[in-house]
mmCIF file of C-alpha atoms in Angstrom:
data_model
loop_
_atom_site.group_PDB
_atom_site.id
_atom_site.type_symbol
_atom_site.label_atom_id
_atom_site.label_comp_id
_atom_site.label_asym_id
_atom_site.label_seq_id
_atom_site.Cartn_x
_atom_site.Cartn_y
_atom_site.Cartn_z
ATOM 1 C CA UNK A 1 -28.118 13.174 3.710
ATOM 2 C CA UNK A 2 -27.373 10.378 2.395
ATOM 3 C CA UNK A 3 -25.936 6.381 4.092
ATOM 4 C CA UNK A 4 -22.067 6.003 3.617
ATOM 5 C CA UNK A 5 -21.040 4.372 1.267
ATOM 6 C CA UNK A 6 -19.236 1.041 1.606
ATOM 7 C CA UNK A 7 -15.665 1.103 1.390
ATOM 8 C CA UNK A 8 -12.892 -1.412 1.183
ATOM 9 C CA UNK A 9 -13.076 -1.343 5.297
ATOM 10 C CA UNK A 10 -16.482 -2.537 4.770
ATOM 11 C CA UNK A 11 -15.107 -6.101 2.656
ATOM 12 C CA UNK A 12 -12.489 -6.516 5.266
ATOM 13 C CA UNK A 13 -15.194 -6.240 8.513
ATOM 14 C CA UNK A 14 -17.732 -8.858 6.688
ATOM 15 C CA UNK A 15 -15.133 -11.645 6.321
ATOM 16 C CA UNK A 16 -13.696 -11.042 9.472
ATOM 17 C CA UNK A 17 -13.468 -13.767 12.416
ATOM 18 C CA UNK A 18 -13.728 -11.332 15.466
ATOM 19 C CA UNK A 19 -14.312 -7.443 15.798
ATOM 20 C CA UNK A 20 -10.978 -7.327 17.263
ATOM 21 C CA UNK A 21 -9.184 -8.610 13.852
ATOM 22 C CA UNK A 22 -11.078 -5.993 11.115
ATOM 23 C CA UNK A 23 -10.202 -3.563 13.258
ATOM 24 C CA UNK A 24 -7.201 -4.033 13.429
ATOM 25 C CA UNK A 25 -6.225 -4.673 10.139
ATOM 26 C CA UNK A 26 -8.191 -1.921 8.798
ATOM 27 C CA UNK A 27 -6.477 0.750 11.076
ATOM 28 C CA UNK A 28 -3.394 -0.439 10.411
ATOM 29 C CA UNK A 29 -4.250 -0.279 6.346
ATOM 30 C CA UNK A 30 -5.512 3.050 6.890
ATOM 31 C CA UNK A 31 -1.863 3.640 8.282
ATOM 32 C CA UNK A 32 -0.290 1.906 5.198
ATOM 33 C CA UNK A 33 -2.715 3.790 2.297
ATOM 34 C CA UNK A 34 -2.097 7.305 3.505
ATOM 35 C CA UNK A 35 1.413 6.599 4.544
ATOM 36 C CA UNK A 36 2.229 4.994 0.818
ATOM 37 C CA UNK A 37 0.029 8.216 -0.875
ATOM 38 C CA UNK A 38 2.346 10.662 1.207
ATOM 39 C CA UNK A 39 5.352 9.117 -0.213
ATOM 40 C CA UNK A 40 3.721 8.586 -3.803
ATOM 41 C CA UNK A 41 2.358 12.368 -4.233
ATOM 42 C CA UNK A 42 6.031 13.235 -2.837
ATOM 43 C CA UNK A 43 7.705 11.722 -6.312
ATOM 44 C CA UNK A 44 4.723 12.521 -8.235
ATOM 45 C CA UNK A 45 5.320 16.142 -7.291
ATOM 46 C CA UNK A 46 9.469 16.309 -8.087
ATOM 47 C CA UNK A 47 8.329 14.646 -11.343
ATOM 48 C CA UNK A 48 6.084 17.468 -12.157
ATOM 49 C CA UNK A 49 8.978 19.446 -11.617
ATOM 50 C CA UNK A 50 7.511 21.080 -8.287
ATOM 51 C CA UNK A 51 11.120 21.614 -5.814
ATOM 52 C CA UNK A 52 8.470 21.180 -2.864
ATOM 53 C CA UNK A 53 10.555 21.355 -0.362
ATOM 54 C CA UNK A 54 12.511 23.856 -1.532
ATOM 55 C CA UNK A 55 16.367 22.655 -1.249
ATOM 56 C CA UNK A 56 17.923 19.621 -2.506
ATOM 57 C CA UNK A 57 18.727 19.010 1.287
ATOM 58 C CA UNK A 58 15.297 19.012 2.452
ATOM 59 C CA UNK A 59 14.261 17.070 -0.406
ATOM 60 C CA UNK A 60 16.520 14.223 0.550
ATOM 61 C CA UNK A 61 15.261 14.882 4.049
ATOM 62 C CA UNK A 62 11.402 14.326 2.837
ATOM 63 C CA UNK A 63 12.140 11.268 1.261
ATOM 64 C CA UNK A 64 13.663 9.801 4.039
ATOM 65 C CA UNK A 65 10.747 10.574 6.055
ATOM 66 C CA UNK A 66 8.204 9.480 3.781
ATOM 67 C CA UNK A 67 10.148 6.699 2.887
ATOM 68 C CA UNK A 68 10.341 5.351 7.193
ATOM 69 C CA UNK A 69 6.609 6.650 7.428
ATOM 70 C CA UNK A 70 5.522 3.823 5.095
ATOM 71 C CA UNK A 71 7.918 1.397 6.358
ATOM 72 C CA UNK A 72 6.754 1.883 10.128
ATOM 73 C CA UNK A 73 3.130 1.764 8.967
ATOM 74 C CA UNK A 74 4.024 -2.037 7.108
ATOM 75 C CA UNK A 75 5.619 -3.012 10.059
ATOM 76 C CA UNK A 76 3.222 -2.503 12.232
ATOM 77 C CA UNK A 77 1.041 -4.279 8.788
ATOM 78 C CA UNK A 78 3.137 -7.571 9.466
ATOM 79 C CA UNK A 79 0.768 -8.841 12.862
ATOM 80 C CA UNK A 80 -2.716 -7.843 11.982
ATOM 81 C CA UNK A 81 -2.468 -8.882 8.210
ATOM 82 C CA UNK A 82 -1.099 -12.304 9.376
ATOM 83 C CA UNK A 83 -3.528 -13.172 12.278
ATOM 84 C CA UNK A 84 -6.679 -11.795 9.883
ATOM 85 C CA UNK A 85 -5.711 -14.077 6.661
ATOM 86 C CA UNK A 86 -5.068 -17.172 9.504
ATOM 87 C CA UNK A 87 -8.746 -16.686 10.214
ATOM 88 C CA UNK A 88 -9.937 -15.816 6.933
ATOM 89 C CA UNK A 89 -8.401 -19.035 5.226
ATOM 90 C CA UNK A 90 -10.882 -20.401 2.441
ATOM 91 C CA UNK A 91 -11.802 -23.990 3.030
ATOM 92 C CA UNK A 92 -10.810 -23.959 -0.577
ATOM 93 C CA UNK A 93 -7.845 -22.840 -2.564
ATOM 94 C CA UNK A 94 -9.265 -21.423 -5.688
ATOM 95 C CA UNK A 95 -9.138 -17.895 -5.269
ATOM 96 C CA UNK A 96 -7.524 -15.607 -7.066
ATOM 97 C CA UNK A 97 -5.964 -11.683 -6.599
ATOM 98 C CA UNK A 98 -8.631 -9.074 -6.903
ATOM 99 C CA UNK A 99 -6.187 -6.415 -8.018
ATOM 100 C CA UNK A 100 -4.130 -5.975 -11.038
ATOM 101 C CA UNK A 101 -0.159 -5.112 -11.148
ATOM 102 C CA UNK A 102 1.646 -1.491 -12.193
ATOM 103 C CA UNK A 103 -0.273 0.276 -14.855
ATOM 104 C CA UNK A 104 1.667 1.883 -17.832
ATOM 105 C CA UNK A 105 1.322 5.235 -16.022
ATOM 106 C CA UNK A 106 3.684 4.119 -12.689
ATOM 107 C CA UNK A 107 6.725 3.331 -14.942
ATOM 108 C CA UNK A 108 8.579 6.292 -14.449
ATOM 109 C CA UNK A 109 12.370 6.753 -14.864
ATOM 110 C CA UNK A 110 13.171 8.161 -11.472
ATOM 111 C CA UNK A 111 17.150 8.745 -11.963
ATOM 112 C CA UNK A 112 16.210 12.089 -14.309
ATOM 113 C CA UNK A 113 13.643 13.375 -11.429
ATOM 114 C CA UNK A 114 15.946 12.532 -8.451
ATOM 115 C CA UNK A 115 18.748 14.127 -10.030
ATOM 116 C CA UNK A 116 16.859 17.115 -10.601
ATOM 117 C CA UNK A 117 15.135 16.934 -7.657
ATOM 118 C CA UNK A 118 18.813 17.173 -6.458
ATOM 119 C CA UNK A 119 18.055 13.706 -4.107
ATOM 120 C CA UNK A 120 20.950 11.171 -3.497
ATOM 121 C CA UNK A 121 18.905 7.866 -3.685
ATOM 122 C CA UNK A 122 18.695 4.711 -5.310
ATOM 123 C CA UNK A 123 16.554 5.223 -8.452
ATOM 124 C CA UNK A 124 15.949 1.381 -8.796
ATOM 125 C CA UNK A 125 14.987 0.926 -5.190
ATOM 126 C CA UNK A 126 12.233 4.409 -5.207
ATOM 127 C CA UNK A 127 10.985 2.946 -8.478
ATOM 128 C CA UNK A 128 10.500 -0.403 -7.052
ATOM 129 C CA UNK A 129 8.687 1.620 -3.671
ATOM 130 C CA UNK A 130 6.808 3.959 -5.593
ATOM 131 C CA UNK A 131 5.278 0.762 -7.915
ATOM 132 C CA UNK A 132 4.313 -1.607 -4.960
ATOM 133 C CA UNK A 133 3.114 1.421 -3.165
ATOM 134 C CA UNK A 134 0.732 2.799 -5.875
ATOM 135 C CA UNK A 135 -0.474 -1.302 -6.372
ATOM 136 C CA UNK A 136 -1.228 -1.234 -2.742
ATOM 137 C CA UNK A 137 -3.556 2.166 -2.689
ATOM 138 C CA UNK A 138 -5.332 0.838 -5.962
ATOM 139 C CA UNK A 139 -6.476 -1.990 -4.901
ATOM 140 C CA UNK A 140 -7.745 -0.962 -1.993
ATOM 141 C CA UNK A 141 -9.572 1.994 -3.854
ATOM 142 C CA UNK A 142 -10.208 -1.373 -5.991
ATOM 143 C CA UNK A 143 -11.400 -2.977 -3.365
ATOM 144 C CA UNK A 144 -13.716 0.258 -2.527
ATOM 145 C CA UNK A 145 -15.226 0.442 -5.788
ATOM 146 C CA UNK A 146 -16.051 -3.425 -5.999
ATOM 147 C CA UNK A 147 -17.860 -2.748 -2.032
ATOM 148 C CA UNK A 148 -19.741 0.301 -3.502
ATOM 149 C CA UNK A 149 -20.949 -1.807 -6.448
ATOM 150 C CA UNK A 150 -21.756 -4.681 -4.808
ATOM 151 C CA UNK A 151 -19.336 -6.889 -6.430
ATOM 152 C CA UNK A 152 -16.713 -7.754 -3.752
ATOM 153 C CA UNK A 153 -14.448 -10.314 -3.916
ATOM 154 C CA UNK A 154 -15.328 -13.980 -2.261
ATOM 155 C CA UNK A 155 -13.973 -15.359 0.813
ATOM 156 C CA UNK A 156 -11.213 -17.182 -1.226
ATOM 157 C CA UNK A 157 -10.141 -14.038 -3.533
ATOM 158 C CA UNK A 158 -9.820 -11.711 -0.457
ATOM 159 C CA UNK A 159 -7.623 -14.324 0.812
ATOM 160 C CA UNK A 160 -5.586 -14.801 -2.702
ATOM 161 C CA UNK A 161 -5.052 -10.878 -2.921
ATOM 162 C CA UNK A 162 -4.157 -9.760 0.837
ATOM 163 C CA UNK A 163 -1.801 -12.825 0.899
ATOM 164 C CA UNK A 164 -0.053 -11.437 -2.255
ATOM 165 C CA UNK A 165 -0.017 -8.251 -0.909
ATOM 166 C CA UNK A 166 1.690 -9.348 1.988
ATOM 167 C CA UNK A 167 4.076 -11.319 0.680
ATOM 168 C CA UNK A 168 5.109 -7.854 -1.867
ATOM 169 C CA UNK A 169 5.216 -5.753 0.760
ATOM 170 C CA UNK A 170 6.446 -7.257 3.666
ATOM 171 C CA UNK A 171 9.081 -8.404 1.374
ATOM 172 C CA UNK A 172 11.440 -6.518 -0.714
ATOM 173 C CA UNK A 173 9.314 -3.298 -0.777
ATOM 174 C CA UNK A 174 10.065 -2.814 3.193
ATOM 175 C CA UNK A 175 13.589 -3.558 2.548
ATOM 176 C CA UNK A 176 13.683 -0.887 -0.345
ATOM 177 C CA UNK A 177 12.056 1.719 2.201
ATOM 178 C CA UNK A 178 14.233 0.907 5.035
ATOM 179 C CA UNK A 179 16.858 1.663 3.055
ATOM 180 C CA UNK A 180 15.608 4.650 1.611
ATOM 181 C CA UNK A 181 14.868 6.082 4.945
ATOM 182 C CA UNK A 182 18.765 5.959 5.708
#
């Protein structure tokens, strides 16, 4: 059989300050990734044109969940994230994000799926979700492939992309979820 490979858990634990911190922070990432692909492959399914759940009602029920999943999980982001990049701060500034924005392929116009979809909801706010989401689970998959080919970002570029990750979604994406999940 053969050794695990690294993962993006793997970047976080080598630049960490205590045991305590990584694990943390990667458990509580763990939370956001799968919380943010639930709510992705939700939309991603409606825009296939898959009525998964079956009625308009429980459709608008499913978003709402999916929608306060994700924002519990970044909530509970906010404490970790912060007390990891306080003790992961570069003695130099020069770092820059290791993860790109929204490809072509997460522009979607959402009004024409929700209102087939037969869901009440802000289109703006689940395409402004759905794109911050999707940036967050690719670069950590981003952040898995660079661990796996030994090409991981320094101590100043970790730094440069969690902090802008942070600031996204502890921002205006949580406020688009939290009201989503209403």
């Amino acid at each position: 059989m053969a050794p695990p490979q690294p993962g993006w858990c793997d970047v976080i634990r080598e630049y960490a300050a205590t045991e305590r911190s990584s694990r943390r922070l990667v458990e509580q990432l763990r939370a956001c990734e799968a919380a943010a692909l639930a709510f992705c492959r939700l939309l991603e399914r409606w825009n296939r044109g898959e009525a998964i759940p079956a009625t308009p009602g429980a459709r608008e029920a499913a978003l709402r969940h999916a929608a306060d999943r994700v924002e519990t999980a970044l909530a509970g982001l906010e404490a970790p994230l912060s007390r990891y990049l306080l003790e992961l701060e570069p003695e130099r500034a020069e770092g820059r994000s290791w993860y790109g924005g929204p490809g072509a392929g997460e522009l979607v116009e959402w009004r024409p799926i929700l209102d087939r979809a037969g869901v009440h909801a802000c289109p703006n706010r689940v395409a402004a979700a759905y794109l911050e989401l999707a940036v967050l689970v690719r670069a950590l998959e981003g952040l898995a492939d660079a661990a796996r080919l030994d090409s991981a970002p320094d101590r100043s570029s970790l730094w440069a992309g969690l902090f802008d990750l942070r600031d996204t979604l502890l921002g205006s994406t949580v406020d688009d979820l939290r009201i989503l999940a209403t």
